[in-house]
Amino acid sequence: MQILDGKQTSETIKQEILAEVEQLMANGGKRPHLAAIIVGHDGASETYVANKVKACRDCGFDSTLLQFEDSISEAELLNEVKKCNRNEEIDGIIVQLPLPHHINEHKIIEAIDYKKDVDGFHPENVGRLYIGMPCYISATPKGILELLTRYHISTKGKKCVVLGRSNIVGKPTAALMMQKDMGDATVTILHSHSQNLKEECLQADILVTAIGQPHFVTADMIKDGVVILDIGITRVADSTRSKGYRLLGDVDFDNVAPKCSYITPVPGGVGPMTVSMLMLNTLAAAKHTYYPKE
Ligand code: NDP
């Protein structure tokens, strides 16, 4: 069994990005600039956004953090997004999810200029991913494929089972894994209404779990030699830790890992890859890689 070290791989990628930014600057270019919008004070969301802002610094990017109170109205938030759209200094925009219930997430995401939608959540980018056109691929699926590629693990023709069908993880992961000349895998998506879940998981050469249920995947649900990418991150109270909690993945790691050929840990697996892929998308935005400058 080998650990897929997302933390180390992500550090390497950020160094590669920094080198490219320095080259861009030397050639008279501008620093990539990410705007991150967060609403409210949820601890996990604040941590995720702080990690993204720190990654911007690591990569030599500019960043703008816009934090609003829970009481912000949908109309006011839409206006803030539109201001970022119009701001020519800003290359990429992300809105940290989830948003408070009185704000329609779909409306906010659709309001982001899809050419600055470095999370790849806008319907334009989602649609382009499905039909194989250039686009921002959302960071978690992109991070999964990048991690597999850097460890020389082929997905072509493999049976890939994706546990979870959310718009931000499960569905785009399935889309990327099946996409021609990308994942090229045979993909099954499972969710809370799926029948024979264990039997389906036992078929997997590659198992991607994104359900947010700690230790859901047990050793009897996987075949020997499987590759597992555990996306799940759940905070579980733990008074022995200084933060008062620890992070658990969807996989019962201690019992499952010995049966795997490769597995990601939680933390230190796909989480850091998600952040470095967001940086790659922001660099692509600054370079107009997917959408030419008008
Ligand atoms: P959602 O809650 O949006 O989706 C969860 C999915 O899991 C749903 O499709 C749901 O099915 C399915 N599901 C839940 N319980 C079961 C079950 N018992 N059996 C089968 N399917 C089930 O979560 P997200 O996709 O946003 O996040 C999933 C996890 O990934 C979370 O722990 C989150 O924190 C983490 N995450 C990690 C990231 C990273 O960078 N590593 C990035 C984003 C998320 P149904 O559709 O039927 O309800």
Coordinates of C-alpha atoms and ligand atoms in Angstrom, one line a residue:
M1 CA 0.0 0.0 0.0
Q2 CA 1.2 3.5 -0.9
I3 CA -0.1 6.8 0.4
L4 CA -1.1 9.4 -2.2
D5 CA 0.5 12.4 -0.5
G6 CA -1.6 15.3 -1.5
K7 CA 0.1 17.7 0.8
Q8 CA 3.6 17.2 -0.7
T9 CA 2.3 17.0 -4.3
S10 CA 0.4 20.3 -3.7
E11 CA 3.5 22.0 -2.4
T12 CA 5.4 21.0 -5.5
I13 CA 2.6 22.3 -7.7
K14 CA 2.5 25.6 -5.9
Q15 CA 6.3 26.0 -6.4
E16 CA 5.8 25.3 -10.1
I17 CA 3.1 28.0 -10.2
L18 CA 5.3 30.5 -8.3
A19 CA 8.1 29.9 -10.8
E20 CA 5.7 30.6 -13.7
V21 CA 4.4 33.7 -12.0
E22 CA 7.9 35.0 -11.6
Q23 CA 8.5 34.3 -15.3
L24 CA 5.3 36.2 -16.2
M25 CA 6.3 39.1 -14.1
A26 CA 9.8 39.2 -15.6
N27 CA 8.1 39.4 -19.0
G28 CA 6.1 42.4 -17.9
G29 CA 2.9 40.5 -17.1
K30 CA 0.6 41.1 -14.2
R31 CA 0.2 39.0 -11.0
P32 CA -2.8 36.7 -11.0
H33 CA -5.4 38.0 -8.7
L34 CA -8.1 35.9 -6.9
A35 CA -11.1 37.4 -5.2
A36 CA -12.7 35.2 -2.5
I37 CA -16.2 36.0 -1.2
I38 CA -17.4 34.5 2.1
V39 CA -20.6 35.1 4.0
G40 CA -20.9 34.6 7.7
H41 CA -18.5 33.1 10.2
D42 CA -18.7 29.3 9.9
G43 CA -15.4 28.0 11.3
A44 CA -14.8 25.4 8.5
S45 CA -15.6 27.9 5.7
E46 CA -13.3 30.5 7.3
T47 CA -10.5 27.9 7.5
Y48 CA -11.0 26.9 3.9
V49 CA -10.9 30.5 2.6
A50 CA -7.9 31.3 4.8
N51 CA -6.1 28.4 3.2
K52 CA -6.9 29.6 -0.2
V53 CA -5.7 33.2 0.6
K54 CA -2.4 31.7 2.0
A55 CA -2.0 29.6 -1.1
C56 CA -2.3 32.8 -3.2
R57 CA 0.6 34.2 -1.2
D58 CA 2.6 31.0 -1.7
C59 CA 2.1 31.2 -5.5
G60 CA 2.9 34.9 -5.8
F61 CA -0.7 35.9 -6.5
D62 CA -2.6 38.9 -5.3
S63 CA -5.8 38.2 -3.4
T64 CA -8.8 40.1 -2.1
L65 CA -10.9 38.6 0.7
L66 CA -14.5 39.9 0.9
Q67 CA -16.3 38.8 4.0
F68 CA -19.9 39.8 4.6
E69 CA -22.3 39.2 7.6
D70 CA -25.0 36.6 7.4
S71 CA -27.5 39.4 7.2
I72 CA -26.4 40.4 3.7
S73 CA -29.3 40.2 1.2
E74 CA -29.2 38.2 -2.0
A75 CA -29.4 41.4 -4.0
E76 CA -26.5 43.0 -2.1
L77 CA -24.4 39.8 -2.6
L78 CA -25.2 39.7 -6.3
N79 CA -24.1 43.3 -6.5
E80 CA -20.7 42.4 -4.9
V81 CA -20.2 39.6 -7.4
K82 CA -20.9 42.0 -10.3
K83 CA -18.4 44.5 -8.9
C84 CA -15.8 41.7 -9.0
N85 CA -16.8 40.8 -12.5
R86 CA -16.3 44.4 -13.7
N87 CA -13.0 44.8 -11.8
E88 CA -10.3 44.3 -14.5
E89 CA -7.6 43.7 -11.8
I90 CA -9.4 40.6 -10.7
D91 CA -8.8 37.4 -12.7
G92 CA -10.7 34.8 -10.7
I93 CA -13.7 34.9 -8.3
I94 CA -14.8 32.3 -5.8
V95 CA -17.8 32.3 -3.5
Q96 CA -17.3 30.0 -0.5
L97 CA -20.2 27.6 -0.1
P98 CA -22.5 27.0 1.6
L99 CA -24.4 30.3 1.7
P100 CA -27.1 31.2 4.2
H101 CA -30.5 29.8 3.4
H102 CA -32.0 33.1 2.3
I103 CA -29.5 33.3 -0.6
N104 CA -30.0 31.2 -3.7
E105 CA -26.6 29.6 -4.4
H106 CA -27.5 28.9 -8.1
K107 CA -28.3 32.6 -8.6
I108 CA -25.0 33.7 -7.1
I109 CA -22.9 31.2 -9.0
E110 CA -24.7 32.1 -12.3
A111 CA -23.9 35.8 -11.6
I112 CA -20.2 35.1 -11.7
D113 CA -18.6 35.9 -15.0
Y114 CA -17.9 32.4 -16.3
K115 CA -14.6 33.6 -17.6
K116 CA -13.6 34.3 -14.0
D117 CA -15.3 31.3 -12.5
V118 CA -12.1 29.5 -11.3
D119 CA -14.2 27.1 -9.1
G120 CA -15.8 25.8 -12.3
F121 CA -19.3 25.8 -10.8
H122 CA -20.9 28.1 -13.4
P123 CA -23.3 26.2 -15.7
E124 CA -21.2 27.3 -18.7
N125 CA -18.1 25.6 -17.3
V126 CA -20.1 22.6 -16.1
G127 CA -21.6 22.2 -19.5
R128 CA -18.2 22.6 -21.3
L129 CA -16.7 19.9 -19.1
Y130 CA -19.5 17.5 -20.1
I131 CA -19.0 18.1 -23.8
G132 CA -15.2 18.2 -23.7
M133 CA -14.6 21.9 -24.4
P134 CA -11.9 24.0 -22.7
C135 CA -13.1 25.2 -19.4
Y136 CA -12.3 25.6 -15.7
I137 CA -12.6 22.1 -14.2
S138 CA -13.7 22.3 -10.6
A139 CA -10.8 22.0 -8.2
T140 CA -11.5 18.8 -6.3
P141 CA -12.1 16.6 -9.4
K142 CA -9.2 18.2 -11.1
G143 CA -7.0 17.6 -8.0
I144 CA -8.0 13.9 -8.0
L145 CA -6.9 13.4 -11.6
E146 CA -3.7 15.4 -11.1
L147 CA -2.8 13.3 -8.1
L148 CA -3.4 10.1 -10.0
T149 CA -1.4 11.4 -12.9
R150 CA 1.6 12.4 -10.8
Y151 CA 1.7 9.0 -9.2
H152 CA 1.5 7.4 -12.7
I153 CA -1.8 5.7 -11.9
S154 CA -3.8 5.2 -15.1
T155 CA -7.5 5.6 -15.1
K156 CA -8.1 4.5 -18.7
G157 CA -10.5 1.6 -19.0
K158 CA -10.6 1.2 -15.2
K159 CA -13.9 0.7 -13.3
C160 CA -14.3 3.9 -11.3
V161 CA -17.0 4.1 -8.6
V162 CA -17.9 7.6 -7.3
L163 CA -19.8 7.6 -4.0
G164 CA -21.8 10.9 -3.8
R165 CA -23.5 13.0 -6.5
S166 CA -23.2 16.6 -5.3
N167 CA -22.8 19.4 -7.9
I168 CA -19.4 20.4 -6.6
V169 CA -17.7 17.0 -6.1
G170 CA -19.6 13.8 -7.1
K171 CA -21.0 14.9 -10.5
P172 CA -18.0 16.7 -11.9
T173 CA -15.7 13.9 -10.7
A174 CA -17.8 11.4 -12.5
A175 CA -17.8 13.7 -15.6
L176 CA -14.0 14.1 -15.6
M177 CA -13.3 10.4 -15.0
M178 CA -15.5 9.3 -17.9
Q179 CA -14.3 12.2 -20.2
K180 CA -12.5 11.2 -23.4
D181 CA -8.8 11.8 -23.3
M182 CA -9.1 12.7 -19.6
G183 CA -10.3 10.0 -17.2
D184 CA -11.4 7.5 -19.9
A185 CA -12.8 5.3 -17.1
T186 CA -16.0 3.4 -16.9
V187 CA -17.9 5.3 -14.2
T188 CA -20.7 4.3 -11.8
I189 CA -22.2 7.0 -9.5
L190 CA -23.8 6.0 -6.2
H191 CA -26.0 8.0 -3.9
S192 CA -28.4 7.7 -1.0
H193 CA -31.0 5.9 -3.1
S194 CA -28.6 3.4 -4.7
Q195 CA -29.2 -0.3 -4.3
N196 CA -26.5 -2.9 -3.6
L197 CA -24.0 -0.2 -2.6
K198 CA -21.5 -2.7 -1.2
E199 CA -21.6 -4.9 -4.3
E200 CA -21.1 -1.8 -6.5
C201 CA -18.1 -0.6 -4.4
L202 CA -16.6 -4.1 -4.6
Q203 CA -16.4 -3.7 -8.4
A204 CA -14.2 -0.6 -8.2
D205 CA -10.6 -0.4 -9.4
I206 CA -10.7 3.2 -8.3
L207 CA -13.1 4.3 -5.6
V208 CA -13.8 8.0 -5.0
T209 CA -15.8 8.7 -1.8
A210 CA -17.5 12.1 -1.3
I211 CA -20.4 11.7 1.1
G212 CA -19.3 13.3 4.3
Q213 CA -20.1 10.2 6.5
P214 CA -17.0 9.3 8.6
H215 CA -15.7 5.8 8.3
F216 CA -18.6 4.8 6.0
V217 CA -16.4 2.7 3.7
T218 CA -15.2 -0.4 5.5
A219 CA -12.8 -3.2 4.5
D220 CA -15.5 -5.6 3.4
M221 CA -16.7 -3.1 0.8
I222 CA -13.5 -3.0 -1.3
K223 CA -11.5 -5.4 -3.4
D224 CA -7.8 -6.0 -2.9
G225 CA -5.6 -3.6 -4.8
V226 CA -8.2 -0.8 -5.1
V227 CA -7.1 2.8 -5.4
I228 CA -9.1 5.0 -3.0
L229 CA -9.5 8.8 -3.1
D230 CA -11.2 9.9 0.1
I231 CA -12.8 13.3 -0.4
G232 CA -14.8 13.4 2.8
I233 CA -13.9 15.8 5.5
T234 CA -16.0 15.7 8.7
R235 CA -15.1 17.6 11.9
V236 CA -15.6 15.2 14.9
A237 CA -15.4 16.5 18.5
D238 CA -12.1 15.4 20.1
S239 CA -11.2 17.0 23.5
T240 CA -7.6 15.6 23.2
R241 CA -6.9 18.0 20.3
S242 CA -6.1 21.6 20.9
K243 CA -8.7 22.7 18.3
G244 CA -11.3 20.5 20.0
Y245 CA -12.0 18.4 16.9
R246 CA -10.3 16.1 14.4
L247 CA -11.0 15.6 10.8
L248 CA -12.3 12.2 9.5
G249 CA -12.7 11.0 6.0
D250 CA -15.4 8.7 4.6
V251 CA -13.1 5.7 4.8
D252 CA -12.3 3.6 7.8
F253 CA -8.6 4.2 7.0
D254 CA -6.8 1.9 9.5
N255 CA -8.7 -1.2 8.3
V256 CA -9.1 -0.3 4.6
A257 CA -5.6 1.0 3.8
P258 CA -3.9 -2.5 4.0
K259 CA -6.1 -3.8 1.2
C260 CA -5.4 -0.8 -1.1
S261 CA -2.7 -0.3 -3.7
Y262 CA -2.9 3.4 -3.1
I263 CA -5.0 5.6 -0.8
T264 CA -5.3 9.3 0.2
P265 CA -5.2 10.2 3.9
V266 CA -7.5 12.7 5.6
P267 CA -6.2 15.2 6.2
G268 CA -3.3 15.6 3.7
G269 CA -4.9 13.9 0.7
V270 CA -7.3 15.5 -1.7
G271 CA -7.9 18.7 0.4
P272 CA -4.5 20.3 -0.3
M273 CA -4.8 19.3 -4.0
T274 CA -8.1 21.1 -4.2
V275 CA -6.4 24.3 -3.1
S276 CA -3.5 24.0 -5.5
M277 CA -5.9 23.3 -8.4
L278 CA -7.8 26.5 -7.6
M279 CA -4.4 28.2 -7.9
L280 CA -3.8 26.6 -11.3
N281 CA -7.2 27.7 -12.5
T282 CA -6.5 31.3 -11.3
L283 CA -3.2 31.2 -13.2
A284 CA -5.1 30.0 -16.3
A285 CA -7.6 32.9 -15.8
A286 CA -4.7 35.4 -15.7
K287 CA -3.2 33.9 -18.8
H288 CA -6.6 33.7 -20.6
T289 CA -5.9 30.0 -21.3
Y290 CA -9.5 28.8 -21.7
Y291 CA -11.2 32.1 -22.8
P292 CA -9.4 34.5 -25.0
K293 CA -9.2 38.2 -23.9
E294 CA -11.8 40.3 -25.6
Ligands
NDP1 P1 -23.1 16.8 -0.2 O1 -23.8 16.7 1.2 O2 -23.6 17.9 -1.1 O3 -23.4 15.5 -1.0 C1 -23.2 14.2 -0.4 C2 -23.6 13.1 -1.3 O4 -23.4 11.9 -0.7 C3 -25.0 13.2 -1.8 O5 -25.0 12.9 -3.2 C4 -25.7 12.1 -1.0 O6 -26.7 11.4 -1.7 C5 -24.6 11.1 -0.8 N1 -24.7 10.3 0.4 C6 -24.9 10.8 1.7 N2 -25.0 9.7 2.5 C7 -25.0 8.6 1.8 C8 -25.1 7.2 2.1 N3 -25.2 6.8 3.3 N4 -25.0 6.4 1.0 C9 -24.9 6.8 -0.2 N5 -24.7 8.1 -0.6 C10 -24.8 9.0 0.4 O7 -21.6 16.9 0.1 P2 -20.3 17.4 -0.8 O8 -20.2 16.7 -2.1 O9 -20.3 18.9 -0.8 O10 -19.2 17.0 0.2 C11 -18.9 15.6 0.5 C12 -17.8 15.5 1.5 O11 -16.6 16.0 0.8 C13 -17.9 16.4 2.7 O12 -17.3 15.7 3.8 C14 -17.1 17.6 2.4 O13 -16.7 18.2 3.6 C15 -16.0 17.0 1.6 N6 -15.4 18.0 0.6 C16 -14.0 17.9 0.5 C17 -13.4 18.7 -0.4 C18 -11.9 18.6 -0.5 O14 -11.3 19.5 -1.0 N7 -11.3 17.5 0.0 C19 -14.1 19.7 -1.2 C20 -15.5 19.6 -1.1 C21 -16.1 18.8 -0.2 P3 -28.1 12.2 -2.2 O15 -27.7 13.0 -3.4 O16 -29.0 11.1 -2.6 O17 -28.5 13.0 -1.1

